[in-house]
Short mmCIF file of C-alpha atoms and ligand atoms in Angstrom, two decimals:
data_model
loop_
_atom_site.label_atom_id
_atom_site.label_comp_id
_atom_site.label_asym_id
_atom_site.label_seq_id
_atom_site.Cartn_x
_atom_site.Cartn_y
_atom_site.Cartn_z
CA MET C 141 0.00 0.00 0.00
CA THR C 142 1.66 3.21 -1.14
CA GLN C 143 1.23 6.48 0.71
CA ALA C 144 -0.41 7.90 -2.43
CA VAL C 145 -3.11 5.21 -2.39
CA LEU C 146 -3.58 5.64 1.35
CA GLY C 147 -3.88 9.39 0.77
CA THR C 148 -6.66 8.89 -1.76
CA LEU C 149 -8.52 6.56 0.61
CA TYR C 150 -8.00 9.02 3.45
CA GLY C 151 -9.46 11.85 1.34
CA ASP C 152 -12.64 9.83 0.88
CA HIS C 153 -12.67 8.96 4.57
CA LEU C 154 -12.39 12.61 5.57
CA ARG C 155 -15.19 13.57 3.17
CA GLU C 156 -17.35 10.94 4.87
CA LEU C 157 -16.49 12.35 8.32
CA CYS C 158 -17.35 15.88 7.16
CA ALA C 159 -20.64 14.70 5.63
CA ARG C 160 -21.43 12.90 8.89
CA ALA C 161 -20.61 16.07 10.82
CA ASP C 162 -22.80 18.18 8.50
CA ARG C 163 -25.77 15.92 9.26
CA VAL C 164 -25.21 15.51 12.97
CA LEU C 165 -24.45 19.18 13.67
CA ALA C 166 -27.57 20.27 11.79
CA ASP C 167 -29.73 17.70 13.61
CA HIS C 168 -28.54 18.94 16.99
CA GLY C 169 -28.43 22.67 16.26
CA PHE C 170 -24.67 23.28 16.39
CA ASP C 171 -22.61 25.51 14.07
CA GLY C 172 -19.34 23.65 14.34
CA LEU C 173 -17.35 20.85 15.88
CA ILE C 174 -14.20 20.87 18.00
CA VAL C 175 -12.54 17.50 18.57
CA GLY C 176 -9.66 17.39 21.06
CA SER C 177 -6.86 14.81 21.10
CA GLY C 178 -6.69 14.84 24.91
CA GLY C 179 -3.92 15.74 27.31
CA LEU C 180 -1.22 13.89 29.18
CA ARG C 181 -2.19 12.53 32.61
CA TYR C 182 0.23 12.45 35.50
CA GLN C 183 0.84 9.77 38.09
CA TYR C 184 -0.29 10.60 41.58
CA LEU C 185 2.25 12.72 43.47
CA ASP C 186 4.65 12.39 40.56
CA ASP C 187 5.85 14.29 37.52
CA ASN C 188 5.82 11.21 35.27
CA SER C 189 2.96 11.00 32.84
CA TYR C 190 1.07 7.88 31.85
CA PRO C 191 1.45 6.87 28.21
CA PHE C 192 -0.61 9.17 26.01
CA LYS C 193 -3.83 7.56 24.81
CA PRO C 194 -5.67 9.85 22.41
CA ASN C 195 -9.37 10.53 22.43
CA PRO C 196 -10.66 7.92 19.94
CA ARG C 197 -13.11 10.47 18.52
CA TYR C 198 -10.08 12.55 17.52
CA ALA C 199 -8.18 9.53 16.21
CA ALA C 200 -11.03 9.01 13.75
CA TRP C 201 -9.93 12.27 12.08
CA ILE C 202 -6.17 12.32 12.63
CA PRO C 203 -3.92 9.27 12.08
CA ASP C 204 -1.06 10.26 14.39
CA ALA C 205 -2.40 11.78 17.52
CA THR C 206 -0.38 14.26 19.59
CA PRO C 207 -1.45 15.72 22.95
CA ASP C 208 -3.47 18.95 23.19
CA CYS C 209 -4.33 19.27 19.50
CA PHE C 210 -7.75 20.04 18.04
CA VAL C 211 -9.65 19.47 14.84
CA THR C 212 -12.23 22.15 14.21
CA TYR C 213 -14.85 21.94 11.51
CA ARG C 214 -17.63 24.19 10.31
CA PRO C 215 -19.94 22.86 7.59
CA GLY C 216 -18.97 24.37 4.26
CA SER C 217 -15.31 24.98 5.25
CA ARG C 218 -12.18 22.89 5.20
CA PRO C 219 -11.35 21.35 8.58
CA TRP C 220 -8.59 22.95 10.61
CA LEU C 221 -5.93 21.18 12.57
CA VAL C 222 -4.85 23.28 15.54
CA PHE C 223 -1.51 21.62 16.24
CA HIS C 224 0.13 22.10 19.61
CA GLN C 225 3.90 22.38 19.36
CA PRO C 226 5.17 23.68 22.68
CA ASP C 227 8.45 25.50 23.01
CA ASP C 228 10.15 22.96 25.27
CA TYR C 229 13.61 21.74 26.09
CA TRP C 230 12.67 19.06 28.65
CA TYR C 231 10.86 17.03 26.03
CA LEU C 232 11.26 17.00 22.26
CA PRO C 233 8.39 19.00 20.80
CA PRO C 234 6.33 17.09 18.22
CA SER C 235 7.26 17.79 14.60
CA VAL C 236 4.72 19.53 12.43
CA PRO C 237 2.98 16.55 10.80
CA THR C 238 3.64 15.47 7.25
CA GLY C 239 2.19 12.58 5.31
CA TYR C 240 -0.70 11.43 3.23
CA TRP C 241 -3.40 13.13 5.31
CA VAL C 242 -2.01 16.56 6.21
CA ALA C 243 -2.89 18.42 3.00
CA ALA C 244 -6.60 17.94 3.73
CA PHE C 245 -6.38 20.38 6.67
CA ASP C 246 -5.68 24.03 7.17
CA LEU C 247 -2.87 23.74 9.67
CA GLN C 248 -2.51 26.18 12.56
CA VAL C 249 0.56 25.59 14.71
CA VAL C 250 0.20 26.97 18.23
CA ARG C 251 2.61 27.14 21.18
CA SER C 252 -0.19 26.80 23.74
CA PRO C 253 -3.54 24.95 23.51
CA GLY C 254 -5.14 28.05 25.01
CA GLU C 255 -4.76 29.76 21.62
CA LEU C 256 -7.70 27.69 20.34
CA GLY C 257 -10.28 30.19 21.61
CA ARG C 258 -8.49 33.15 19.99
CA LEU C 259 -8.32 31.32 16.65
CA LEU C 260 -12.01 30.46 16.68
CA GLY C 261 -13.05 34.02 17.54
CA ALA C 262 -16.45 34.96 18.87
CA GLY C 263 -19.78 33.53 17.84
CA GLY C 264 -21.27 30.24 16.89
CA ARG C 265 -22.45 27.30 18.91
CA TRP C 266 -19.71 24.68 19.09
CA ALA C 267 -20.01 21.02 20.03
CA VAL C 268 -16.80 19.97 21.77
CA LEU C 269 -15.86 16.30 21.63
CA ALA C 270 -13.17 16.27 24.29
CA GLU C 271 -12.66 16.04 28.02
CA PRO C 272 -13.11 19.51 29.52
CA SER C 273 -9.82 21.42 29.72
CA ALA C 274 -8.65 24.99 30.19
CA ALA C 275 -8.31 25.28 26.40
CA THR C 276 -11.94 24.42 25.68
CA ALA C 277 -13.59 25.94 28.77
CA GLY C 278 -16.40 28.24 27.69
CA LEU C 279 -16.10 27.41 23.99
CA GLY C 280 -19.15 25.15 23.75
CA ASP C 281 -21.01 22.08 25.00
CA HIS C 282 -18.73 19.16 25.85
CA ASP C 283 -19.69 15.71 24.57
CA PRO C 284 -23.39 16.53 24.05
CA ALA C 285 -24.91 13.11 24.61
CA GLY C 286 -27.14 12.73 21.55
CA LEU C 287 -24.57 14.19 19.17
CA ALA C 288 -21.67 12.12 20.50
CA MET C 289 -23.81 8.99 20.34
CA GLU C 290 -24.54 9.53 16.64
CA PHE C 291 -20.85 9.91 15.80
CA ASP C 292 -19.94 6.85 17.85
CA TYR C 293 -22.72 4.73 16.39
CA ALA C 294 -21.59 5.52 12.85
CA ARG C 295 -18.05 4.34 13.62
CA ALA C 296 -19.09 0.68 13.48
CA ALA C 297 -19.18 0.72 9.66
CA LYS C 298 -15.62 1.36 8.55
CA THR C 299 -14.66 3.32 5.46
CA PRO C 300 -12.34 1.66 2.91
CA TYR C 301 -9.50 3.74 4.41
CA GLU C 302 -10.18 2.35 7.87
CA ILE C 303 -10.35 -1.21 6.57
CA GLU C 304 -7.01 -0.72 4.84
CA CYS C 305 -5.47 0.55 8.09
CA MET C 306 -6.84 -2.51 9.88
CA ALA C 307 -5.41 -4.77 7.17
CA GLN C 308 -2.00 -3.16 7.80
CA ALA C 309 -2.43 -3.61 11.58
CA SER C 310 -3.22 -7.26 10.89
CA VAL C 311 -0.01 -7.72 8.88
CA LEU C 312 2.03 -6.24 11.74
CA GLY C 313 0.22 -8.51 14.19
CA ALA C 314 0.59 -11.65 12.09
CA ARG C 315 4.31 -11.01 11.62
CA ALA C 316 4.73 -10.61 15.37
CA HIS C 317 2.63 -13.72 16.10
CA ARG C 318 4.97 -15.70 13.85
CA ALA C 319 7.99 -14.39 15.76
CA ALA C 320 6.25 -15.25 19.05
CA GLU C 321 5.57 -18.83 17.98
CA ALA C 322 9.18 -19.22 16.83
CA ALA C 323 10.37 -17.95 20.23
CA PHE C 324 8.02 -20.40 21.96
CA ARG C 325 9.38 -23.31 19.91
CA ALA C 326 12.94 -22.15 20.70
CA GLY C 327 12.35 -22.36 24.46
CA ALA C 328 11.63 -18.74 25.39
CA SER C 329 9.77 -17.68 28.54
CA GLU C 330 6.50 -15.70 28.47
CA TYR C 331 8.50 -12.51 29.00
CA GLU C 332 10.99 -13.31 26.25
CA ILE C 333 8.15 -14.08 23.86
CA HIS C 334 6.65 -10.71 24.68
CA LEU C 335 9.94 -9.00 23.77
CA ALA C 336 10.17 -10.97 20.52
CA TYR C 337 6.59 -9.95 19.74
CA CYS C 338 7.22 -6.23 20.31
CA GLN C 339 10.37 -6.29 18.23
CA ALA C 340 8.66 -8.01 15.29
CA ALA C 341 5.67 -5.66 15.51
CA GLY C 342 8.02 -2.67 15.64
CA ALA C 343 6.13 -1.44 18.69
CA ARG C 344 7.08 -0.34 22.14
CA GLU C 345 4.73 -1.77 24.73
CA GLU C 346 2.66 1.38 25.16
CA GLU C 347 1.94 1.47 21.42
CA LEU C 348 0.21 -1.90 21.46
CA PRO C 349 -3.59 -1.78 21.42
CA TYR C 350 -3.78 -3.77 24.70
CA ASN C 351 -1.42 -5.59 27.00
CA ASN C 352 -0.20 -8.79 25.38
CA ILE C 353 -1.71 -11.95 26.81
CA ILE C 354 1.08 -14.53 26.67
CA ALA C 355 0.09 -17.59 28.61
CA PHE C 356 1.64 -21.00 29.09
CA ASN C 357 -0.23 -24.02 30.42
CA THR C 358 -2.88 -23.21 33.09
CA HIS C 359 -2.31 -19.45 32.58
CA ALA C 360 -4.29 -19.91 29.36
CA ALA C 361 -7.37 -20.59 31.49
CA VAL C 362 -7.25 -16.98 32.71
CA LEU C 363 -9.05 -15.05 29.99
CA HIS C 364 -7.02 -11.85 30.34
CA TYR C 365 -3.89 -13.30 31.99
CA GLN C 366 -1.75 -10.26 32.76
CA HIS C 367 1.66 -11.45 33.91
CA LEU C 368 4.79 -12.37 31.98
CA ASP C 369 6.74 -15.07 33.79
CA ARG C 370 10.49 -14.66 33.43
CA GLN C 371 11.05 -18.40 33.92
CA ARG C 372 9.95 -21.01 31.43
CA PRO C 373 8.13 -23.84 33.26
CA ASN C 374 9.75 -27.29 33.23
CA ALA C 375 6.91 -28.82 31.24
CA THR C 376 5.46 -26.47 28.67
CA ARG C 377 2.34 -28.02 27.20
CA SER C 378 0.50 -25.14 25.59
CA PHE C 379 0.89 -21.50 24.58
CA LEU C 380 -1.95 -19.03 24.11
CA ILE C 381 -1.13 -15.60 22.73
CA ASP C 382 -3.69 -12.81 22.38
CA ALA C 383 -1.86 -9.80 20.96
CA GLY C 384 -2.50 -7.10 18.38
CA ALA C 385 -0.92 -4.14 16.69
CA ARG C 386 -1.87 -0.65 15.56
CA TYR C 387 -1.63 1.13 12.25
CA ALA C 388 -2.58 4.81 12.03
CA GLY C 389 -4.54 4.35 15.25
CA TYR C 390 -6.48 1.27 14.10
CA CYS C 391 -6.18 -2.05 15.92
CA SER C 392 -5.82 -5.70 15.20
CA ASP C 393 -6.78 -8.20 17.93
CA ILE C 394 -5.47 -11.70 17.23
CA THR C 395 -5.33 -14.89 19.28
CA ARG C 396 -3.61 -18.15 18.50
CA THR C 397 -3.16 -21.24 20.66
CA HIS C 398 -0.33 -23.70 20.13
CA ALA C 399 0.20 -27.17 21.53
CA ALA C 400 3.74 -28.17 22.46
CA GLY C 401 3.25 -31.44 20.60
CA PRO C 402 0.69 -33.82 19.11
CA GLY C 403 -2.09 -35.30 21.24
CA GLU C 404 -5.60 -34.58 22.45
CA PHE C 405 -5.06 -30.88 23.10
CA HIS C 406 -3.64 -30.45 19.60
CA ALA C 407 -6.71 -32.21 18.18
CA LEU C 408 -8.97 -29.92 20.19
CA ILE C 409 -7.22 -26.85 18.76
CA ALA C 410 -7.73 -28.21 15.23
CA ALA C 411 -11.43 -28.83 15.91
CA LEU C 412 -11.94 -25.32 17.28
CA ASP C 413 -10.07 -23.85 14.33
CA THR C 414 -12.52 -25.49 11.91
CA VAL C 415 -15.47 -24.15 13.90
CA GLN C 416 -13.88 -20.71 14.12
CA GLN C 417 -13.61 -20.48 10.34
CA SER C 418 -17.19 -21.57 9.82
CA LEU C 419 -18.31 -18.88 12.29
CA ALA C 420 -16.19 -16.26 10.52
CA ASP C 421 -18.00 -17.17 7.32
CA ARG C 422 -21.24 -15.91 8.91
CA VAL C 423 -19.95 -12.33 9.13
CA ARG C 424 -22.24 -10.89 6.48
CA PRO C 425 -24.48 -7.83 6.25
CA GLY C 426 -27.92 -8.45 7.74
CA THR C 427 -26.76 -11.14 10.18
CA ASP C 428 -27.74 -10.63 13.81
CA TYR C 429 -24.42 -11.00 15.62
CA ARG C 430 -26.23 -12.65 18.53
CA GLU C 431 -26.98 -15.55 16.18
CA ILE C 432 -23.26 -16.04 15.57
CA HIS C 433 -22.69 -16.12 19.32
CA LEU C 434 -25.39 -18.75 19.82
CA ALA C 435 -24.14 -20.73 16.82
CA ALA C 436 -20.70 -20.76 18.49
CA HIS C 437 -22.22 -22.35 21.59
CA ARG C 438 -23.93 -25.01 19.47
CA GLU C 439 -20.71 -25.76 17.57
CA ILE C 440 -18.64 -25.90 20.76
CA ALA C 441 -21.21 -28.28 22.24
CA GLY C 442 -20.53 -30.54 19.27
CA ILE C 443 -16.77 -30.43 19.88
CA LEU C 444 -17.18 -31.16 23.60
CA VAL C 445 -19.33 -34.21 22.86
CA ARG C 446 -17.16 -35.50 20.00
CA HIS C 447 -14.03 -35.22 22.14
CA GLY C 448 -15.62 -37.04 25.06
CA ILE C 449 -15.47 -34.08 27.41
CA VAL C 450 -19.24 -33.97 27.77
CA ALA C 451 -21.69 -36.87 27.60
CA GLY C 452 -25.13 -36.73 25.97
CA THR C 453 -26.15 -34.71 22.95
CA PRO C 454 -24.79 -31.34 21.79
CA GLU C 455 -28.35 -29.98 22.00
CA ALA C 456 -28.56 -30.90 25.69
CA ALA C 457 -25.14 -29.35 26.39
CA PHE C 458 -26.35 -26.15 24.73
CA GLU C 459 -29.79 -26.08 26.35
CA THR C 460 -28.52 -26.71 29.89
CA GLY C 461 -25.91 -23.95 29.65
CA LEU C 462 -23.08 -26.45 29.98
CA THR C 463 -21.24 -24.86 27.06
CA SER C 464 -20.84 -21.65 29.11
CA VAL C 465 -18.67 -23.58 31.58
CA PHE C 466 -16.12 -24.09 28.81
CA PHE C 467 -16.83 -20.94 26.73
CA PRO C 468 -17.67 -18.19 29.23
CA HIS C 469 -17.17 -15.05 27.10
CA GLY C 470 -18.76 -13.51 24.03
CA ILE C 471 -17.94 -14.66 20.50
CA GLY C 472 -16.42 -11.24 19.80
CA HIS C 473 -16.92 -7.52 19.43
CA LEU C 474 -16.62 -4.53 17.15
CA LEU C 475 -13.02 -3.59 16.40
CA GLY C 476 -11.58 -0.29 15.17
CA LEU C 477 -9.86 2.60 16.89
CA GLN C 478 -10.68 0.84 20.14
CA VAL C 479 -10.16 -2.86 20.71
CA HIS C 480 -13.67 -3.11 22.09
CA ASP C 481 -15.07 -0.49 19.76
CA VAL C 482 -17.98 1.65 20.89
CA CYS C 483 -21.72 1.14 20.58
CA GLY C 484 -21.76 -2.64 20.30
CA LEU C 485 -25.02 -2.85 22.23
CA ALA C 486 -26.71 0.25 20.77
CA ALA C 487 -30.26 -0.13 19.51
CA GLY C 488 -29.82 2.78 17.09
CA PRO C 489 -28.03 6.09 16.50
CA GLN C 490 -30.34 7.74 19.01
CA GLY C 491 -29.38 5.28 21.74
CA GLY C 492 -31.16 2.51 23.59
CA THR C 493 -29.81 -0.97 24.18
CA ARG C 494 -30.24 -4.08 22.10
CA PRO C 495 -30.35 -6.88 24.68
CA ARG C 496 -28.00 -9.79 24.96
CA PRO C 497 -29.49 -13.28 24.77
CA ALA C 498 -30.60 -14.42 28.24
CA GLY C 499 -27.78 -16.20 30.04
CA HIS C 500 -25.02 -14.56 27.98
CA PRO C 501 -23.93 -11.56 30.06
CA TYR C 502 -20.56 -10.97 28.42
CA LEU C 503 -21.50 -10.59 24.77
CA ARG C 504 -20.24 -7.16 23.63
CA LEU C 505 -22.06 -6.88 20.29
CA THR C 506 -25.77 -7.41 19.68
CA ARG C 507 -26.30 -5.38 16.49
CA ASP C 508 -27.19 -6.60 13.00
CA LEU C 509 -24.02 -6.55 10.92
CA GLU C 510 -23.72 -4.00 8.12
CA ALA C 511 -21.29 -3.65 5.25
CA GLY C 512 -18.02 -2.31 6.63
CA PHE C 513 -18.42 -3.67 10.15
CA VAL C 514 -15.18 -5.21 11.39
CA VAL C 515 -15.70 -7.74 14.15
CA THR C 516 -13.68 -10.34 15.95
CA ILE C 517 -14.63 -14.00 15.92
CA GLU C 518 -12.97 -15.58 18.93
CA PRO C 519 -14.42 -18.86 20.19
CA GLY C 520 -12.69 -20.58 23.08
CA ILE C 521 -12.65 -23.76 25.12
CA TYR C 522 -11.15 -23.41 28.60
CA PHE C 523 -10.75 -25.52 31.71
CA ILE C 524 -11.40 -22.99 34.48
CA ASP C 525 -11.46 -24.34 38.03
CA SER C 526 -14.10 -21.99 39.43
CA LEU C 527 -16.54 -22.58 36.56
CA LEU C 528 -16.01 -26.34 36.66
CA ALA C 529 -16.62 -26.31 40.42
CA ALA C 530 -19.84 -24.34 39.92
CA ALA C 531 -21.00 -26.86 37.30
CA ALA C 532 -20.19 -29.74 39.67
CA ALA C 533 -22.20 -28.05 42.40
CA ASP C 534 -25.31 -27.24 40.34
CA GLY C 535 -25.74 -30.61 38.67
CA ARG C 536 -24.52 -29.72 35.18
CA GLY C 537 -21.32 -31.53 36.12
CA ARG C 538 -23.07 -34.91 35.84
CA ALA C 539 -22.60 -34.68 32.08
CA ILE C 540 -18.89 -33.84 32.34
CA ASP C 541 -16.26 -36.55 31.94
CA TRP C 542 -14.04 -35.44 34.78
CA LYS C 543 -11.16 -37.73 33.79
CA ARG C 544 -10.99 -36.05 30.38
CA VAL C 545 -11.16 -32.66 32.02
CA GLU C 546 -8.34 -33.50 34.45
CA ALA C 547 -6.21 -34.69 31.55
CA LEU C 548 -6.73 -31.47 29.57
CA LYS C 549 -6.67 -29.00 32.46
CA PRO C 550 -2.87 -28.63 32.53
CA CYS C 551 -3.14 -27.11 29.04
CA GLY C 552 -5.39 -24.31 30.34
CA GLY C 553 -7.47 -23.41 27.33
CA ILE C 554 -7.79 -22.48 23.70
CA ARG C 555 -8.85 -19.27 21.97
CA ILE C 556 -8.64 -18.56 18.25
CA GLU C 557 -9.41 -15.00 17.21
CA ASP C 558 -9.60 -13.42 13.77
CA ASN C 559 -10.70 -9.96 12.58
CA VAL C 560 -13.36 -10.15 9.90
CA VAL C 561 -14.99 -7.56 7.64
CA ALA C 562 -18.63 -7.82 6.56
CA GLY C 563 -19.26 -6.71 2.98
CA ALA C 564 -20.60 -7.73 -0.38
CA GLY C 565 -19.76 -11.37 -1.09
CA ALA C 566 -17.66 -13.56 1.16
CA PRO C 567 -16.41 -12.07 4.43
CA ARG C 568 -12.88 -10.68 4.34
CA ASN C 569 -10.79 -12.32 7.04
CA LEU C 570 -8.03 -9.77 7.66
CA THR C 571 -6.17 -12.09 10.02
CA ARG C 572 -5.99 -15.17 7.79
CA GLU C 573 -5.10 -12.89 4.88
CA ALA C 574 -2.26 -11.36 6.94
CA PHE C 575 -0.90 -14.74 8.05
CA SER C 576 -0.86 -15.83 4.38
CA ALA C 577 0.90 -12.63 3.34
CA THR C 578 3.61 -13.08 5.99
CA ALA C 579 4.17 -16.83 5.45
N1 LIG N 92 -7.78 -8.95 23.45
C1 LIG N 92 -9.00 -8.75 24.10
C2 LIG N 92 -10.11 -9.39 23.40
O1 LIG N 92 -9.89 -10.30 22.64
O2 LIG N 92 -11.24 -9.00 23.48
MN1 MN N 93 -11.11 -9.64 20.97
MN1 MN N 94 -8.00 -10.63 21.75
#
């Protein structure tokens, strides 16, 4: 992807954002929009800042976010970028941006964010999408609920530019996943795999979309396992890695599970991989995402029965809620500028909630899919002590083959996660595409 092509796609993306703003501002009676990148936050009683995490509503407009900058837009005019470049010798001031997107803006470089008000002048009713700050105090209404909701809701359907950025984030992620697996096979610890991952992704830790989940053995049964052991265990049976990358602000979110060698756990991974791909094939416009989640439970019930983990029929395992013991999270979520992108449960652009299926409290997306939606498909099978104990206590455990469970428990669990685009024709699986491109 050349910068020229990306620039053309970005131009279309920005036109879409401006058209969206024209509509939403008119609907809510505002004359213009101010979107702030956000400021640095400081650690308590300390002069060290936390890593800068830009306002995602700003990142939708600007690919490389810098603290205390603003996009301003009035319908009928070109958008402005008010770019904060402090005069500083403690920290290196940010360079005035260059690149495929900059020419679309009228650029105003300021030494202090407080110059925003002077630049805007008097008059007009502004909607401010930003956390309140000294720079925006008194300029307009901050995050007006109905207006912000409409912008957020629209973000689910990605523009071709956004999909291209996510394809690039997938390539970075796939490359780093390959390096991680090679490190695992070479005997690295969780921590060393993490370092190999960051190096291959070309990312420092704070640039990753979320903390890497790098889990050996029973750690893989902890859904968001957060540590990185420095020591490799004596017997390493399994390796689950949930790790992504960013490109121009957009995320990938990828999970792979590897067995140390052949055997039952390896066969279970292969079975879940087949199911995962059939679920990914359902990512099509018009599909109710809740149906994909429920289909995942039915398919996982089939695996559990075929592999002798659960007795009886797959239908019974589904109907009694037994599958939730082994698959206790949602089948996935919207993905974009945020890993769990906004408005997954929204009933419409004006708000309201589209309910989750009863008994499925962790599903993060309940909307009907539309062209341009990018979602994850991430089924799992885990052996989690507390959930198994609850099943034993409430009677569901009678259908569980406990010997099989005890044999598989030391491997922790399996998750396989791809990022998939709904559109005309077959779904586009960005993750599988990226693994093929980096083979
Ligand atoms: N990496 C977090 C998730 O898969 O949702
Ligand atoms: Mn995910
Ligand atoms: Mn993930």
